[in-house]
């Protein structure tokens, strides 16, 4: 899909319906979920539209799609803390573009399904009419580091939420320095984003804090001193394997 140049300024908390050029989305490859997932019953097979498709450019024509609900929502965990410059929603091209109408965008520092003290910043609303493939650009004014981006659609009754693509632009932000990790013995992350060294598990945790994309880490007393601290920005426990020499530390989402 071709990208176009943004031809006008976008005011804070406003929506631009113009196309523009930008860098790679920081949401790409991260953990996305939604209130429910629509599964189409074809004649010979079933076709699902999971939340992950809205951040994967391969599915730019169809994206993600929920079942009936109120509210219906979509969310991505950026697996790190960021200062967000803008968020772009693109409507689907498969005839479901109308199911993004009146959806609104918010950013949060914590998992709203788990935590009671979440900081939330409202970024703006999609218009009541949406064309196929139309882009809506939002600029957020959050003064705190962002980890979650959520799109919500509320109606007077049950309805769907369909999103072609979600693009998030931003840079890494400094996290609060707190070390509330849940340890799991005899496991380690299998796909580290950084392999480094640390004298203690606490020092490995400090290195994780200093790396804005790090969410979880693993430490071993007996591994090579050059590679005994593994930092990860990917989903755990899916990104983990059994290993008796290691302990895996998973970040508490309510920090």
mmCIF file of N, CA and C in Angstrom, residues 25 27-32 51-57 74 76 164-167:
data_model
loop_
_atom_site.group_PDB
_atom_site.id
_atom_site.type_symbol
_atom_site.label_atom_id
_atom_site.label_comp_id
_atom_site.label_asym_id
_atom_site.label_seq_id
_atom_site.Cartn_x
_atom_site.Cartn_y
_atom_site.Cartn_z
ATOM 1 N N UNK A 25 5.937 1.601 12.462
ATOM 2 C CA UNK A 25 5.101 1.683 13.658
ATOM 3 C C UNK A 25 5.749 0.941 14.821
ATOM 4 N N UNK A 27 4.119 -0.235 17.143
ATOM 5 C CA UNK A 27 3.156 -1.272 17.528
ATOM 6 C C UNK A 27 3.381 -2.568 16.759
ATOM 7 N N UNK A 28 4.153 -2.513 15.679
ATOM 8 C CA UNK A 28 4.363 -3.697 14.846
ATOM 9 C C UNK A 28 5.043 -4.808 15.643
ATOM 10 N N UNK A 29 4.446 -6.004 15.596
ATOM 11 C CA UNK A 29 5.004 -7.154 16.285
ATOM 12 C C UNK A 29 4.732 -7.208 17.774
ATOM 13 N N UNK A 30 3.977 -6.241 18.302
ATOM 14 C CA UNK A 30 3.693 -6.225 19.739
ATOM 15 C C UNK A 30 2.429 -7.037 20.038
ATOM 16 N N UNK A 31 2.010 -7.045 21.302
ATOM 17 C CA UNK A 31 0.909 -7.901 21.757
ATOM 18 C C UNK A 31 -0.422 -7.155 21.667
ATOM 19 N N UNK A 32 -1.305 -7.580 20.764
ATOM 20 C CA UNK A 32 -2.613 -6.944 20.583
ATOM 21 C C UNK A 32 -3.722 -7.899 20.998
ATOM 22 N N UNK A 51 -6.970 -9.481 16.637
ATOM 23 C CA UNK A 51 -6.447 -8.138 16.897
ATOM 24 C C UNK A 51 -5.080 -7.924 16.268
ATOM 25 N N UNK A 52 -4.265 -8.953 16.193
ATOM 26 C CA UNK A 52 -2.901 -8.830 15.669
ATOM 27 C C UNK A 52 -2.865 -8.360 14.224
ATOM 28 N N UNK A 53 -3.937 -8.601 13.460
ATOM 29 C CA UNK A 53 -3.940 -8.224 12.055
ATOM 30 C C UNK A 53 -3.982 -6.711 11.852
ATOM 31 N N UNK A 54 -4.433 -5.967 12.871
ATOM 32 C CA UNK A 54 -4.507 -4.508 12.746
ATOM 33 C C UNK A 54 -3.148 -3.842 12.889
ATOM 34 N N UNK A 55 -2.119 -4.582 13.309
ATOM 35 C CA UNK A 55 -0.774 -4.006 13.405
ATOM 36 C C UNK A 55 0.196 -4.737 12.490
ATOM 37 N N UNK A 56 -0.335 -5.573 11.604
ATOM 38 C CA UNK A 56 0.476 -6.299 10.635
ATOM 39 C C UNK A 56 0.136 -5.796 9.236
ATOM 40 N N UNK A 57 1.069 -5.121 8.558
ATOM 41 C CA UNK A 57 0.775 -4.548 7.242
ATOM 42 C C UNK A 57 0.331 -5.560 6.202
ATOM 43 N N UNK A 74 -10.326 -2.577 21.068
ATOM 44 C CA UNK A 74 -9.077 -3.159 20.567
ATOM 45 C C UNK A 74 -7.941 -2.506 21.324
ATOM 46 N N UNK A 76 -3.384 -2.576 22.081
ATOM 47 C CA UNK A 76 -2.039 -3.104 21.881
ATOM 48 C C UNK A 76 -1.167 -2.743 23.075
ATOM 49 N N UNK A 164 -8.763 -1.376 10.018
ATOM 50 C CA UNK A 164 -7.856 -1.860 8.984
ATOM 51 C C UNK A 164 -6.429 -1.960 9.494
ATOM 52 N N UNK A 165 -5.890 -0.849 9.973
ATOM 53 C CA UNK A 165 -4.533 -0.819 10.524
ATOM 54 C C UNK A 165 -4.435 0.240 11.608
ATOM 55 N N UNK A 166 -3.531 -0.024 12.573
ATOM 56 C CA UNK A 166 -3.195 0.945 13.615
ATOM 57 C C UNK A 166 -1.697 1.207 13.521
ATOM 58 N N UNK A 167 -1.325 2.458 13.354
ATOM 59 C CA UNK A 167 0.080 2.859 13.291
ATOM 60 C C UNK A 167 0.369 3.773 14.474
#
